[in-house]
PDB file of C-alpha atoms in Angstrom:
ATOM      1  CA  UNK V   1      35.729 159.271 197.022  1.00  0.00           C
ATOM      2  CA  UNK V   2      32.043 159.883 197.448  1.00  0.00           C
ATOM      3  CA  UNK V   3      30.502 162.359 195.054  1.00  0.00           C
ATOM      4  CA  UNK V   4      27.513 163.172 197.209  1.00  0.00           C
ATOM      5  CA  UNK V   5      27.526 163.047 200.995  1.00  0.00           C
ATOM      6  CA  UNK V   6      24.519 162.944 203.224  1.00  0.00           C
ATOM      7  CA  UNK V   7      24.140 162.062 206.878  1.00  0.00           C
ATOM      8  CA  UNK V   8      22.223 158.796 206.906  1.00  0.00           C
ATOM      9  CA  UNK V   9      20.395 159.693 210.110  1.00  0.00           C
ATOM     10  CA  UNK V  10      17.896 159.002 211.402  1.00  0.00           C
ATOM     11  CA  UNK V  11      17.117 162.637 212.008  1.00  0.00           C
ATOM     12  CA  UNK V  12      14.352 162.847 214.553  1.00  0.00           C
ATOM     13  CA  UNK V  13      12.285 166.015 214.951  1.00  0.00           C
ATOM     14  CA  UNK V  14       9.040 166.627 216.817  1.00  0.00           C
ATOM     15  CA  UNK V  15       5.880 167.401 214.919  1.00  0.00           C
ATOM     16  CA  UNK V  16       5.664 171.079 214.052  1.00  0.00           C
ATOM     17  CA  UNK V  17       9.404 171.647 214.206  1.00  0.00           C
ATOM     18  CA  UNK V  18      11.762 172.533 211.382  1.00  0.00           C
ATOM     19  CA  UNK V  19      13.716 169.680 209.859  1.00  0.00           C
ATOM     20  CA  UNK V  20      17.045 170.586 208.291  1.00  0.00           C
ATOM     21  CA  UNK V  21      18.656 168.208 205.820  1.00  0.00           C
ATOM     22  CA  UNK V  22      22.076 168.784 204.336  1.00  0.00           C
ATOM     23  CA  UNK V  23      24.041 167.510 201.387  1.00  0.00           C
ATOM     24  CA  UNK V  24      27.513 168.210 200.043  1.00  0.00           C
ATOM     25  CA  UNK V  25      28.794 167.399 196.588  1.00  0.00           C
ATOM     26  CA  UNK V  26      32.198 167.161 195.010  1.00  0.00           C
ATOM     27  CA  UNK V  27      31.700 168.185 191.389  1.00  0.00           C
ATOM     28  CA  UNK V  28      32.157 171.944 191.234  1.00  0.00           C
ATOM     29  CA  UNK V  29      30.709 171.987 187.754  1.00  0.00           C
ATOM     30  CA  UNK V  30      27.321 170.706 188.888  1.00  0.00           C
ATOM     31  CA  UNK V  31      24.529 172.822 187.570  1.00  0.00           C
ATOM     32  CA  UNK V  32      21.316 171.401 188.925  1.00  0.00           C
ATOM     33  CA  UNK V  33      20.333 170.109 192.327  1.00  0.00           C
ATOM     34  CA  UNK V  34      17.351 168.107 193.394  1.00  0.00           C
ATOM     35  CA  UNK V  35      15.692 166.825 196.517  1.00  0.00           C
ATOM     36  CA  UNK V  36      13.654 163.658 196.332  1.00  0.00           C
ATOM     37  CA  UNK V  37      11.568 161.998 199.002  1.00  0.00           C
ATOM     38  CA  UNK V  38      11.409 158.222 199.137  1.00  0.00           C
ATOM     39  CA  UNK V  39       9.042 156.260 201.315  1.00  0.00           C
ATOM     40  CA  UNK V  40      10.036 152.746 202.228  1.00  0.00           C
ATOM     41  CA  UNK V  41       9.531 150.383 199.323  1.00  0.00           C
ATOM     42  CA  UNK V  42       8.539 153.171 196.951  1.00  0.00           C
ATOM     43  CA  UNK V  43      10.330 155.041 194.215  1.00  0.00           C
ATOM     44  CA  UNK V  44      11.587 158.599 194.745  1.00  0.00           C
ATOM     45  CA  UNK V  45       9.320 161.539 194.182  1.00  0.00           C
ATOM     46  CA  UNK V  46      10.579 165.006 193.365  1.00  0.00           C
ATOM     47  CA  UNK V  47      10.263 167.563 196.147  1.00  0.00           C
ATOM     48  CA  UNK V  48      12.257 170.484 194.838  1.00  0.00           C
ATOM     49  CA  UNK V  49      14.937 171.483 192.414  1.00  0.00           C
ATOM     50  CA  UNK V  50      17.254 174.467 192.518  1.00  0.00           C
ATOM     51  CA  UNK V  51      19.732 175.798 190.008  1.00  0.00           C
ATOM     52  CA  UNK V  52      20.874 179.153 191.406  1.00  0.00           C
ATOM     53  CA  UNK V  53      22.612 180.160 194.593  1.00  0.00           C
ATOM     54  CA  UNK V  54      20.302 181.228 197.368  1.00  0.00           C
ATOM     55  CA  UNK V  55      16.954 180.054 198.644  1.00  0.00           C
ATOM     56  CA  UNK V  56      13.956 178.666 196.848  1.00  0.00           C
ATOM     57  CA  UNK V  57      10.701 178.220 198.693  1.00  0.00           C
ATOM     58  CA  UNK V  58       7.754 176.026 197.848  1.00  0.00           C
ATOM     59  CA  UNK V  59       5.118 175.700 200.528  1.00  0.00           C
ATOM     60  CA  UNK V  60       6.670 174.184 203.632  1.00  0.00           C
ATOM     61  CA  UNK V  61       9.891 173.367 201.800  1.00  0.00           C
ATOM     62  CA  UNK V  62      12.889 175.616 201.267  1.00  0.00           C
ATOM     63  CA  UNK V  63      15.932 174.545 199.313  1.00  0.00           C
ATOM     64  CA  UNK V  64      19.186 176.391 199.856  1.00  0.00           C
ATOM     65  CA  UNK V  65      22.119 176.223 197.489  1.00  0.00           C
ATOM     66  CA  UNK V  66      25.648 177.456 198.080  1.00  0.00           C
ATOM     67  CA  UNK V  67      27.833 176.584 195.122  1.00  0.00           C
ATOM     68  CA  UNK V  68      30.964 178.147 196.613  1.00  0.00           C
ATOM     69  CA  UNK V  69      30.729 175.823 199.601  1.00  0.00           C
ATOM     70  CA  UNK V  70      29.304 172.981 197.531  1.00  0.00           C
ATOM     71  CA  UNK V  71      26.330 172.244 199.691  1.00  0.00           C
ATOM     72  CA  UNK V  72      22.625 172.161 199.287  1.00  0.00           C
ATOM     73  CA  UNK V  73      20.093 171.901 202.073  1.00  0.00           C
ATOM     74  CA  UNK V  74      16.393 171.312 202.487  1.00  0.00           C
ATOM     75  CA  UNK V  75      14.325 172.841 205.255  1.00  0.00           C
ATOM     76  CA  UNK V  76      10.933 171.434 206.090  1.00  0.00           C
ATOM     77  CA  UNK V  77       8.821 173.745 208.195  1.00  0.00           C
ATOM     78  CA  UNK V  78       5.960 172.559 210.389  1.00  0.00           C
ATOM     79  CA  UNK V  79       7.104 168.969 210.038  1.00  0.00           C
ATOM     80  CA  UNK V  80       4.352 166.377 209.893  1.00  0.00           C
ATOM     81  CA  UNK V  81       4.460 162.646 210.595  1.00  0.00           C
ATOM     82  CA  UNK V  82       3.739 162.119 206.900  1.00  0.00           C
ATOM     83  CA  UNK V  83       7.079 163.758 206.157  1.00  0.00           C
ATOM     84  CA  UNK V  84       8.817 160.755 207.701  1.00  0.00           C
ATOM     85  CA  UNK V  85      10.783 159.273 204.831  1.00  0.00           C
ATOM     86  CA  UNK V  86      14.248 159.122 203.341  1.00  0.00           C
ATOM     87  CA  UNK V  87      15.314 162.291 201.583  1.00  0.00           C
ATOM     88  CA  UNK V  88      17.730 161.947 198.705  1.00  0.00           C
ATOM     89  CA  UNK V  89      19.705 164.780 197.279  1.00  0.00           C
ATOM     90  CA  UNK V  90      20.925 164.549 193.721  1.00  0.00           C
ATOM     91  CA  UNK V  91      22.900 166.659 191.343  1.00  0.00           C
ATOM     92  CA  UNK V  92      23.202 166.790 187.605  1.00  0.00           C
ATOM     93  CA  UNK V  93      25.042 168.595 184.888  1.00  0.00           C
ATOM     94  CA  UNK V  94      28.587 169.722 185.243  1.00  0.00           C
ATOM     95  CA  UNK V  95      31.715 168.544 183.532  1.00  0.00           C
ATOM     96  CA  UNK V  96      30.973 164.878 184.067  1.00  0.00           C
ATOM     97  CA  UNK V  97      27.860 164.897 181.943  1.00  0.00           C
ATOM     98  CA  UNK V  98      26.854 165.802 178.436  1.00  0.00           C
ATOM     99  CA  UNK V  99      25.421 169.219 177.782  1.00  0.00           C
ATOM    100  CA  UNK V 100      22.435 169.821 175.617  1.00  0.00           C
ATOM    101  CA  UNK V 101      20.885 166.495 176.471  1.00  0.00           C
ATOM    102  CA  UNK V 102      18.982 165.194 179.442  1.00  0.00           C
ATOM    103  CA  UNK V 103      21.389 164.942 182.293  1.00  0.00           C
ATOM    104  CA  UNK V 104      22.077 161.912 184.462  1.00  0.00           C
ATOM    105  CA  UNK V 105      21.672 162.435 188.164  1.00  0.00           C
ATOM    106  CA  UNK V 106      23.991 161.286 190.916  1.00  0.00           C
ATOM    107  CA  UNK V 107      22.255 160.489 194.158  1.00  0.00           C
ATOM    108  CA  UNK V 108      23.327 160.624 197.749  1.00  0.00           C
ATOM    109  CA  UNK V 109      22.563 157.737 200.068  1.00  0.00           C
ATOM    110  CA  UNK V 110      19.744 159.652 201.713  1.00  0.00           C
ATOM    111  CA  UNK V 111      18.868 160.930 205.153  1.00  0.00           C
ATOM    112  CA  UNK V 112      16.123 159.185 207.035  1.00  0.00           C
ATOM    113  CA  UNK V 113      13.783 161.657 208.699  1.00  0.00           C
ATOM    114  CA  UNK V 114      11.504 160.686 211.547  1.00  0.00           C
ATOM    115  CA  UNK V 115       8.853 163.140 212.658  1.00  0.00           C
ATOM    116  CA  UNK V 116       7.600 162.214 216.082  1.00  0.00           C
ATOM    117  CA  UNK V 117       4.241 163.008 217.628  1.00  0.00           C
TER     118      UNK V 117
ATOM    119  CA  UNK Y   1      -0.881 161.637 188.186  1.00  0.00           C
ATOM    120  CA  UNK Y   2       2.134 159.530 187.323  1.00  0.00           C
ATOM    121  CA  UNK Y   3       4.124 160.730 184.346  1.00  0.00           C
ATOM    122  CA  UNK Y   4       6.190 157.562 184.105  1.00  0.00           C
ATOM    123  CA  UNK Y   5       4.569 154.148 184.251  1.00  0.00           C
ATOM    124  CA  UNK Y   6       6.593 151.052 185.101  1.00  0.00           C
ATOM    125  CA  UNK Y   7       5.461 147.453 184.889  1.00  0.00           C
ATOM    126  CA  UNK Y   8       5.454 145.050 186.613  1.00  0.00           C
ATOM    127  CA  UNK Y   9       5.635 146.455 190.125  1.00  0.00           C
ATOM    128  CA  UNK Y  10       7.048 143.214 191.444  1.00  0.00           C
ATOM    129  CA  UNK Y  11       8.184 139.930 190.017  1.00  0.00           C
ATOM    130  CA  UNK Y  12       9.534 136.685 191.386  1.00  0.00           C
ATOM    131  CA  UNK Y  13      11.477 134.461 189.048  1.00  0.00           C
ATOM    132  CA  UNK Y  14      13.654 131.406 189.206  1.00  0.00           C
ATOM    133  CA  UNK Y  15      17.391 131.584 188.798  1.00  0.00           C
ATOM    134  CA  UNK Y  16      18.431 131.356 185.166  1.00  0.00           C
ATOM    135  CA  UNK Y  17      15.266 132.831 183.710  1.00  0.00           C
ATOM    136  CA  UNK Y  18      14.860 136.267 182.116  1.00  0.00           C
ATOM    137  CA  UNK Y  19      12.641 139.096 183.218  1.00  0.00           C
ATOM    138  CA  UNK Y  20      11.462 142.086 181.188  1.00  0.00           C
ATOM    139  CA  UNK Y  21      10.571 145.392 182.801  1.00  0.00           C
ATOM    140  CA  UNK Y  22       8.720 148.082 180.867  1.00  0.00           C
ATOM    141  CA  UNK Y  23       8.928 151.814 181.359  1.00  0.00           C
ATOM    142  CA  UNK Y  24       6.516 154.147 179.605  1.00  0.00           C
ATOM    143  CA  UNK Y  25       6.387 157.905 179.534  1.00  0.00           C
ATOM    144  CA  UNK Y  26       2.836 159.195 179.750  1.00  0.00           C
ATOM    145  CA  UNK Y  27       1.732 162.359 177.980  1.00  0.00           C
ATOM    146  CA  UNK Y  28       5.216 163.173 176.777  1.00  0.00           C
ATOM    147  CA  UNK Y  29       7.945 161.786 174.583  1.00  0.00           C
ATOM    148  CA  UNK Y  30      11.185 160.680 176.155  1.00  0.00           C
ATOM    149  CA  UNK Y  31      14.161 160.326 173.865  1.00  0.00           C
ATOM    150  CA  UNK Y  32      16.197 159.464 176.928  1.00  0.00           C
ATOM    151  CA  UNK Y  33      15.317 157.314 179.890  1.00  0.00           C
ATOM    152  CA  UNK Y  34      17.468 156.185 182.765  1.00  0.00           C
ATOM    153  CA  UNK Y  35      17.509 152.848 184.562  1.00  0.00           C
ATOM    154  CA  UNK Y  36      18.517 152.771 188.207  1.00  0.00           C
ATOM    155  CA  UNK Y  37      18.955 149.955 190.681  1.00  0.00           C
ATOM    156  CA  UNK Y  38      18.626 150.239 194.430  1.00  0.00           C
ATOM    157  CA  UNK Y  39      19.700 147.631 196.945  1.00  0.00           C
ATOM    158  CA  UNK Y  40      18.259 147.743 200.483  1.00  0.00           C
ATOM    159  CA  UNK Y  41      19.397 150.758 202.491  1.00  0.00           C
ATOM    160  CA  UNK Y  42      21.517 152.000 199.626  1.00  0.00           C
ATOM    161  CA  UNK Y  43      21.125 154.838 197.203  1.00  0.00           C
ATOM    162  CA  UNK Y  44      20.032 154.695 193.623  1.00  0.00           C
ATOM    163  CA  UNK Y  45      22.786 153.592 191.293  1.00  0.00           C
ATOM    164  CA  UNK Y  46      22.540 154.449 187.642  1.00  0.00           C
ATOM    165  CA  UNK Y  47      22.794 151.361 185.472  1.00  0.00           C
ATOM    166  CA  UNK Y  48      22.355 152.734 181.985  1.00  0.00           C
ATOM    167  CA  UNK Y  49      20.994 155.492 179.836  1.00  0.00           C
ATOM    168  CA  UNK Y  50      18.425 154.376 177.320  1.00  0.00           C
ATOM    169  CA  UNK Y  51      18.446 156.302 174.058  1.00  0.00           C
ATOM    170  CA  UNK Y  52      15.586 156.127 171.582  1.00  0.00           C
ATOM    171  CA  UNK Y  53      16.746 154.708 168.284  1.00  0.00           C
ATOM    172  CA  UNK Y  54      20.282 153.962 169.365  1.00  0.00           C
ATOM    173  CA  UNK Y  55      22.256 151.772 171.718  1.00  0.00           C
ATOM    174  CA  UNK Y  56      22.042 152.258 175.429  1.00  0.00           C
ATOM    175  CA  UNK Y  57      24.963 153.672 177.345  1.00  0.00           C
ATOM    176  CA  UNK Y  58      25.969 151.514 180.278  1.00  0.00           C
ATOM    177  CA  UNK Y  59      27.699 152.621 183.444  1.00  0.00           C
ATOM    178  CA  UNK Y  60      30.988 151.098 184.423  1.00  0.00           C
ATOM    179  CA  UNK Y  61      30.568 147.654 185.889  1.00  0.00           C
ATOM    180  CA  UNK Y  62      27.129 147.007 184.409  1.00  0.00           C
ATOM    181  CA  UNK Y  63      27.082 144.076 182.003  1.00  0.00           C
ATOM    182  CA  UNK Y  64      25.354 145.122 178.800  1.00  0.00           C
ATOM    183  CA  UNK Y  65      24.796 141.521 177.732  1.00  0.00           C
ATOM    184  CA  UNK Y  66      23.052 140.742 180.979  1.00  0.00           C
ATOM    185  CA  UNK Y  67      20.918 143.853 181.220  1.00  0.00           C
ATOM    186  CA  UNK Y  68      19.438 144.335 177.775  1.00  0.00           C
ATOM    187  CA  UNK Y  69      17.867 147.691 177.080  1.00  0.00           C
ATOM    188  CA  UNK Y  70      15.610 148.480 174.178  1.00  0.00           C
ATOM    189  CA  UNK Y  71      14.192 151.927 173.497  1.00  0.00           C
ATOM    190  CA  UNK Y  72      12.216 151.311 170.343  1.00  0.00           C
ATOM    191  CA  UNK Y  73       9.790 154.204 170.625  1.00  0.00           C
ATOM    192  CA  UNK Y  74       9.641 157.663 172.134  1.00  0.00           C
ATOM    193  CA  UNK Y  75       7.457 156.442 174.971  1.00  0.00           C
ATOM    194  CA  UNK Y  76       8.769 152.988 175.814  1.00  0.00           C
ATOM    195  CA  UNK Y  77      12.015 151.593 177.158  1.00  0.00           C
ATOM    196  CA  UNK Y  78      12.454 148.023 178.324  1.00  0.00           C
ATOM    197  CA  UNK Y  79      15.048 146.435 180.560  1.00  0.00           C
ATOM    198  CA  UNK Y  80      15.519 142.680 180.328  1.00  0.00           C
ATOM    199  CA  UNK Y  81      17.469 140.950 183.041  1.00  0.00           C
ATOM    200  CA  UNK Y  82      18.813 137.845 181.346  1.00  0.00           C
ATOM    201  CA  UNK Y  83      19.770 134.660 183.156  1.00  0.00           C
ATOM    202  CA  UNK Y  84      18.830 136.217 186.467  1.00  0.00           C
ATOM    203  CA  UNK Y  85      20.624 135.186 189.623  1.00  0.00           C
ATOM    204  CA  UNK Y  86      19.767 135.818 193.280  1.00  0.00           C
ATOM    205  CA  UNK Y  87      22.295 138.658 193.428  1.00  0.00           C
ATOM    206  CA  UNK Y  88      20.227 140.461 190.800  1.00  0.00           C
ATOM    207  CA  UNK Y  89      17.390 140.734 193.293  1.00  0.00           C
ATOM    208  CA  UNK Y  90      16.893 144.451 193.725  1.00  0.00           C
ATOM    209  CA  UNK Y  91      14.563 147.385 193.187  1.00  0.00           C
ATOM    210  CA  UNK Y  92      14.777 148.552 189.580  1.00  0.00           C
ATOM    211  CA  UNK Y  93      13.524 152.028 188.798  1.00  0.00           C
ATOM    212  CA  UNK Y  94      13.256 153.798 185.489  1.00  0.00           C
ATOM    213  CA  UNK Y  95      13.096 157.526 185.064  1.00  0.00           C
ATOM    214  CA  UNK Y  96      12.640 160.117 182.385  1.00  0.00           C
ATOM    215  CA  UNK Y  97      13.076 163.861 182.277  1.00  0.00           C
ATOM    216  CA  UNK Y  98       9.870 165.781 181.953  1.00  0.00           C
ATOM    217  CA  UNK Y  99      11.411 167.485 178.970  1.00  0.00           C
ATOM    218  CA  UNK Y 100      14.595 166.794 177.104  1.00  0.00           C
ATOM    219  CA  UNK Y 101      16.719 169.539 178.550  1.00  0.00           C
ATOM    220  CA  UNK Y 102      19.983 169.790 180.354  1.00  0.00           C
ATOM    221  CA  UNK Y 103      18.611 170.520 183.769  1.00  0.00           C
ATOM    222  CA  UNK Y 104      15.242 168.842 183.667  1.00  0.00           C
ATOM    223  CA  UNK Y 105      14.132 167.067 186.834  1.00  0.00           C
ATOM    224  CA  UNK Y 106      13.643 163.345 186.556  1.00  0.00           C
ATOM    225  CA  UNK Y 107      10.322 161.671 187.083  1.00  0.00           C
ATOM    226  CA  UNK Y 108      10.484 158.125 188.343  1.00  0.00           C
ATOM    227  CA  UNK Y 109       8.359 155.113 187.660  1.00  0.00           C
ATOM    228  CA  UNK Y 110       6.982 153.223 190.630  1.00  0.00           C
ATOM    229  CA  UNK Y 111       9.795 150.725 190.454  1.00  0.00           C
ATOM    230  CA  UNK Y 112       9.958 146.968 190.022  1.00  0.00           C
ATOM    231  CA  UNK Y 113      10.983 144.777 192.898  1.00  0.00           C
ATOM    232  CA  UNK Y 114      12.725 141.744 191.466  1.00  0.00           C
ATOM    233  CA  UNK Y 115      13.257 138.649 193.574  1.00  0.00           C
ATOM    234  CA  UNK Y 116      15.260 135.819 192.067  1.00  0.00           C
ATOM    235  CA  UNK Y 117      14.921 132.510 193.862  1.00  0.00           C
TER     236      UNK Y 117
END
């Protein structure tokens, strides 16, 4: 049973469009949710994190969290070719992990985004 | 700039030899660091949690005698792959939370691509 599910893609969107990436998770006790971007051959870099239900916006990126439905999404507005990468969602906290200490993260397999000219 | 420095970025070694990978936190102290491994087109899999001043905690299925972890200071953790075999060839990535808190995002090193011939 997968703990984090992401569509592997590729998700292809034209330049300037909105890219929508989705992720579902199984651990209802999860407390923290993260989106990382990973270019081929590189390590992940943090895009956004969200802890509370609702939307969180940062520039062209908006993270959406719905704990009741156990999904988190990432919207990328005005997509650019440089946004082409694999996007990994991850969650931490919850009953599987220790509290009060730095939490391990569980990663999804990632969605490959291609922004076309 | 990078908050976690990892070295080397790539290494090629012969089967049966050992390889040491270093992970340093820059500008902050990390009592906990995490070591991940990523095979091609797969997600990051947590190998172990490195704890400063105490033994590392290994994930199920990860051989602690093969993957030696030492976290001797608040800014340095090392992973030694002992008696490496071709199946150990992978992308190894260390990470550390920006602050030692329950929900802190992880910052990743640049990764080490290990090729065992």
